[in-house]
Short mmCIF file of C-alpha atoms and ligand atoms in Angstrom, two decimals:
data_model
loop_
_atom_site.label_atom_id
_atom_site.label_comp_id
_atom_site.label_asym_id
_atom_site.label_seq_id
_atom_site.Cartn_x
_atom_site.Cartn_y
_atom_site.Cartn_z
CA MET A 1 -149.02 -174.56 86.13
CA PHE A 2 -150.57 -173.03 83.07
CA SER A 3 -149.59 -170.10 80.89
CA ARG A 4 -151.29 -168.38 77.98
CA LYS A 5 -149.76 -166.13 75.34
CA ILE A 6 -151.75 -162.91 74.99
CA THR A 7 -149.53 -161.15 72.43
CA PRO A 8 -145.99 -162.03 71.27
CA ASP A 9 -144.68 -160.06 74.29
CA ILE A 10 -147.43 -160.54 76.92
CA GLU A 11 -148.16 -163.78 78.75
CA ILE A 12 -150.30 -164.73 81.75
CA ARG A 13 -149.11 -167.48 84.06
CA LEU A 14 -150.81 -169.07 87.05
CA SER A 15 -149.31 -167.17 90.02
CA LEU A 16 -146.74 -169.23 91.91
CA PRO A 17 -144.82 -168.52 95.14
CA LYS A 18 -141.59 -168.15 93.12
CA TYR A 19 -143.00 -164.94 91.58
CA ALA A 20 -143.66 -163.37 95.01
CA ASP A 21 -140.40 -161.42 95.28
CA GLU A 22 -140.92 -159.72 91.94
CA ILE A 23 -144.66 -159.15 92.40
CA PHE A 24 -143.92 -157.55 95.77
CA ALA A 25 -141.17 -155.35 94.27
CA VAL A 26 -143.61 -154.12 91.60
CA THR A 27 -146.31 -153.61 94.25
CA ASP A 28 -143.89 -151.62 96.42
CA ALA A 29 -142.74 -149.45 93.50
CA ASN A 30 -146.40 -148.70 92.62
CA ARG A 31 -147.72 -148.34 96.17
CA GLU A 32 -149.10 -144.80 95.80
CA PHE A 33 -150.55 -145.48 92.34
CA LEU A 34 -152.37 -148.66 93.43
CA ARG A 35 -153.43 -147.21 96.79
CA GLN A 36 -155.92 -144.94 95.03
CA TRP A 37 -158.22 -147.90 94.35
CA LEU A 38 -157.00 -151.02 96.16
CA PRO A 39 -157.56 -151.54 99.92
CA TRP A 40 -154.84 -154.07 100.75
CA LEU A 41 -151.61 -152.07 100.24
CA ASP A 42 -151.06 -151.18 103.91
CA GLY A 43 -151.34 -154.86 104.82
CA THR A 44 -148.75 -155.87 102.21
CA THR A 45 -145.38 -154.82 103.55
CA SER A 46 -143.04 -157.69 102.60
CA ALA A 47 -142.48 -160.32 99.94
CA ASP A 48 -143.59 -162.89 102.53
CA ASP A 49 -147.03 -161.24 102.62
CA THR A 50 -147.25 -161.61 98.83
CA ARG A 51 -146.00 -165.22 99.02
CA GLU A 52 -148.64 -166.09 101.61
CA PHE A 53 -151.34 -164.47 99.48
CA ILE A 54 -150.24 -166.51 96.42
CA ARG A 55 -150.27 -169.74 98.46
CA GLU A 56 -153.84 -168.99 99.57
CA GLN A 57 -154.83 -168.29 95.96
CA LEU A 58 -153.32 -171.62 94.85
CA GLN A 59 -155.32 -173.45 97.50
CA ARG A 60 -158.46 -171.68 96.28
CA PHE A 61 -157.49 -172.57 92.67
CA ALA A 62 -157.22 -176.24 93.68
CA ARG A 63 -160.74 -176.03 95.12
CA GLY A 64 -162.08 -174.35 91.96
CA GLU A 65 -162.83 -171.12 93.84
CA ALA A 66 -160.41 -168.65 92.19
CA ILE A 67 -157.70 -168.22 89.55
CA HIS A 68 -154.87 -165.73 90.16
CA VAL A 69 -152.53 -165.03 87.25
CA THR A 70 -149.38 -162.95 86.90
CA ILE A 71 -149.01 -160.83 83.78
CA PHE A 72 -145.53 -160.92 82.23
CA SER A 73 -144.17 -158.48 79.67
CA GLY A 74 -141.22 -160.46 78.39
CA GLU A 75 -139.78 -161.80 81.66
CA SER A 76 -140.87 -158.78 83.76
CA VAL A 77 -143.97 -158.68 85.96
CA ALA A 78 -146.41 -156.05 84.63
CA GLY A 79 -149.34 -156.78 86.99
CA VAL A 80 -151.82 -159.41 88.04
CA ALA A 81 -155.38 -160.39 87.20
CA GLY A 82 -157.79 -163.24 87.54
CA PHE A 83 -161.00 -164.53 89.01
CA ASN A 84 -161.17 -163.27 92.61
CA GLN A 85 -164.07 -165.60 93.05
CA ILE A 86 -165.67 -168.38 91.03
CA ASP A 87 -169.25 -169.14 92.01
CA ALA A 88 -169.60 -172.63 90.54
CA VAL A 89 -173.19 -173.08 91.73
CA ASN A 90 -174.42 -170.06 89.79
CA GLY A 91 -171.77 -170.11 87.04
CA ILE A 92 -170.42 -166.62 87.73
CA GLY A 93 -166.78 -165.45 87.65
CA TYR A 94 -165.73 -162.22 89.39
CA ILE A 95 -162.72 -160.58 87.73
CA GLY A 96 -160.16 -158.30 89.37
CA TYR A 97 -156.87 -156.77 88.15
CA TRP A 98 -154.05 -154.26 88.53
CA LEU A 99 -151.17 -153.11 86.35
CA ALA A 100 -147.95 -151.29 87.24
CA GLU A 101 -148.24 -147.65 86.23
CA GLU A 102 -145.54 -147.92 83.54
CA TYR A 103 -147.60 -150.60 81.75
CA ASN A 104 -150.81 -148.51 81.67
CA GLY A 105 -152.10 -147.10 78.41
CA ARG A 106 -151.04 -149.98 76.15
CA GLY A 107 -154.20 -152.09 76.08
CA ILE A 108 -152.56 -154.90 78.07
CA MET A 109 -155.36 -155.32 80.61
CA THR A 110 -158.14 -155.16 78.04
CA ARG A 111 -156.47 -158.05 76.20
CA VAL A 112 -155.87 -160.01 79.41
CA VAL A 113 -159.51 -159.60 80.50
CA SER A 114 -160.63 -160.68 77.03
CA ASP A 115 -158.57 -163.86 77.51
CA LEU A 116 -160.08 -164.40 80.98
CA ILE A 117 -163.51 -164.23 79.35
CA SER A 118 -162.41 -167.04 76.97
CA ILE A 119 -161.28 -169.08 79.99
CA ALA A 120 -164.64 -168.43 81.69
CA ARG A 121 -166.54 -169.59 78.64
CA ASP A 122 -164.38 -172.39 77.23
CA GLU A 123 -162.56 -173.85 80.25
CA LEU A 124 -164.84 -173.09 83.20
CA GLY A 125 -168.23 -173.23 81.47
CA LEU A 126 -169.47 -170.10 83.28
CA GLN A 127 -172.56 -168.23 82.18
CA LYS A 128 -171.67 -164.75 83.46
CA VAL A 129 -168.60 -162.61 84.11
CA ASP A 130 -168.80 -159.79 86.65
CA ILE A 131 -166.43 -156.81 87.03
CA ARG A 132 -166.87 -154.18 89.76
CA CYS A 133 -165.10 -150.82 89.56
CA ALA A 134 -165.21 -147.76 91.77
CA THR A 135 -167.50 -145.18 90.17
CA GLU A 136 -164.61 -142.68 89.86
CA ASN A 137 -162.10 -145.25 88.56
CA HIS A 138 -162.54 -144.32 84.91
CA ARG A 139 -159.53 -146.30 83.63
CA SER A 140 -160.87 -149.46 85.20
CA ARG A 141 -164.45 -148.86 84.04
CA ALA A 142 -163.20 -148.39 80.47
CA ILE A 143 -162.12 -152.05 80.37
CA PRO A 144 -165.56 -153.73 80.70
CA GLU A 145 -167.08 -150.92 78.64
CA ARG A 146 -164.58 -151.59 75.82
CA LEU A 147 -165.35 -155.31 75.99
CA GLY A 148 -169.12 -154.92 75.64
CA PHE A 149 -170.21 -155.51 79.24
CA THR A 150 -173.56 -154.13 80.41
CA ARG A 151 -173.62 -151.80 83.40
CA GLU A 152 -176.10 -153.39 85.80
CA GLY A 153 -176.14 -150.67 88.45
CA THR A 154 -174.38 -148.93 91.31
CA LEU A 155 -173.63 -150.34 94.74
CA GLN A 156 -173.44 -147.49 97.22
CA ARG A 157 -170.56 -147.49 99.75
CA ALA A 158 -169.53 -150.93 98.54
CA GLU A 159 -165.92 -150.73 99.71
CA LYS A 160 -163.85 -148.80 102.24
CA VAL A 161 -160.48 -147.85 100.76
CA TYR A 162 -158.50 -146.43 103.72
CA ASP A 163 -160.35 -143.27 104.76
CA ARG A 164 -163.05 -143.12 102.05
CA TRP A 165 -166.07 -145.11 101.00
CA LEU A 166 -166.29 -146.01 97.31
CA ASP A 167 -169.41 -146.71 95.29
CA HIS A 168 -169.05 -149.57 92.80
CA GLU A 169 -170.34 -149.85 89.26
CA VAL A 170 -171.31 -153.45 88.52
CA TYR A 171 -170.58 -154.64 84.97
CA ALA A 172 -171.72 -158.00 83.60
CA LEU A 173 -171.19 -160.03 80.46
CA LEU A 174 -173.56 -162.90 79.80
CA LEU A 175 -171.93 -165.88 78.06
CA ASP A 176 -173.61 -168.18 75.59
CA THR A 177 -174.76 -171.33 77.36
CA SER A 178 -176.20 -173.13 74.34
CA PRO A 179 -175.28 -176.84 74.36
CA GLU A 180 -173.85 -176.75 70.75
CA LYS A 181 -170.97 -174.51 71.87
C1 LIG B 1 -157.31 -150.31 85.92
C2 LIG B 1 -156.04 -150.48 85.11
C3 LIG B 1 -155.67 -151.96 85.01
C4 LIG B 1 -156.30 -149.93 83.69
O1 LIG B 1 -155.09 -149.94 82.97
P1 LIG B 1 -155.08 -149.39 81.44
O2 LIG B 1 -153.68 -149.39 80.99
O3 LIG B 1 -155.88 -148.14 81.35
O4 LIG B 1 -155.90 -150.53 80.72
P2 LIG B 1 -155.50 -151.29 79.40
O5 LIG B 1 -154.30 -152.12 79.65
O6 LIG B 1 -156.70 -152.00 78.93
O7 LIG B 1 -155.11 -150.14 78.41
C5 LIG B 1 -156.10 -149.24 77.95
C6 LIG B 1 -155.37 -148.07 77.38
O8 LIG B 1 -154.50 -148.51 76.35
C7 LIG B 1 -154.90 -147.92 75.10
N1 LIG B 1 -154.76 -148.96 74.09
C8 LIG B 1 -153.72 -149.07 73.27
N2 LIG B 1 -153.87 -150.15 72.50
C9 LIG B 1 -155.03 -150.75 72.86
C10 LIG B 1 -155.71 -151.92 72.45
N3 LIG B 1 -155.24 -152.70 71.46
N4 LIG B 1 -156.87 -152.27 73.06
C11 LIG B 1 -157.37 -151.50 74.05
N5 LIG B 1 -156.74 -150.36 74.49
C12 LIG B 1 -155.59 -150.00 73.89
C13 LIG B 1 -156.31 -147.44 75.32
O9 LIG B 1 -156.63 -146.37 74.48
C14 LIG B 1 -156.25 -147.02 76.76
O10 LIG B 1 -155.57 -145.81 76.92
P3 LIG B 1 -156.32 -144.46 77.39
O11 LIG B 1 -156.81 -144.72 78.79
O12 LIG B 1 -155.25 -143.45 77.30
O13 LIG B 1 -157.45 -144.32 76.42
C15 LIG B 1 -154.86 -149.70 85.74
O14 LIG B 1 -155.09 -148.31 85.63
C16 LIG B 1 -154.64 -150.05 87.22
O15 LIG B 1 -154.08 -151.07 87.52
N6 LIG B 1 -155.07 -149.15 88.12
C17 LIG B 1 -154.86 -149.32 89.56
C18 LIG B 1 -155.54 -150.54 90.15
C19 LIG B 1 -157.00 -150.61 89.80
O16 LIG B 1 -157.68 -149.62 89.69
N7 LIG B 1 -157.49 -151.85 89.62
C20 LIG B 1 -158.87 -152.10 89.27
C21 LIG B 1 -159.73 -152.10 90.46
S1 LIG B 1 -161.43 -152.38 89.97
#
């Protein structure tokens, strides 16, 4: 397992099944908050669902297809983030994330995503990082905008979140691929 210190108080750790109970408790406590933008809440009703999801993510990690990390503030789970998909053929990493409501507004996710960009560049050797946010999800869009991503365009009706269709804004950051680096 790996872990990376983001600030003296914030750390990301590769998500492991032993974190499932706490991740589920945080998910359950933030169900209405997260449900605004994330489509999987109704299918996540027990810690076993979260444990199964983490196991799948670890299998994908082993195959080089994804990296799912848990964000800790001290010893408490604040949220999760990672590469939902790693396209090794084309060198593209697709980032996703969520934070418990009480941890919003502190710059935690911007710092975590900045660290994921370092992983993409220095550990994975990717050439592009992609973040997709619902057009109306201004808090999420602010993260790639703060980090200097370019907005590539809008995908219409890209995702069905319960009873509504959401358009997605596609943000991209090109990474330096020069051989000296
Ligand atoms: C999207 C989400 C992670 C954004 O969380 P967030 O707290 O706004 O993001 P950050 O952790 O980067 O914090 C940014 C905030 O901290 C503030 N901040 C404080 N110190 C900061 C710092 N050093 N650097 C950057 N921002 C800082 C910013 O001003 C900003 O606050 P503001 O929105 O009041 O201007 C969160 O709202 C969430 O999980 N939402 C539900 C799930 C979701 O939408 N997921 C994404 C799907 S695409």
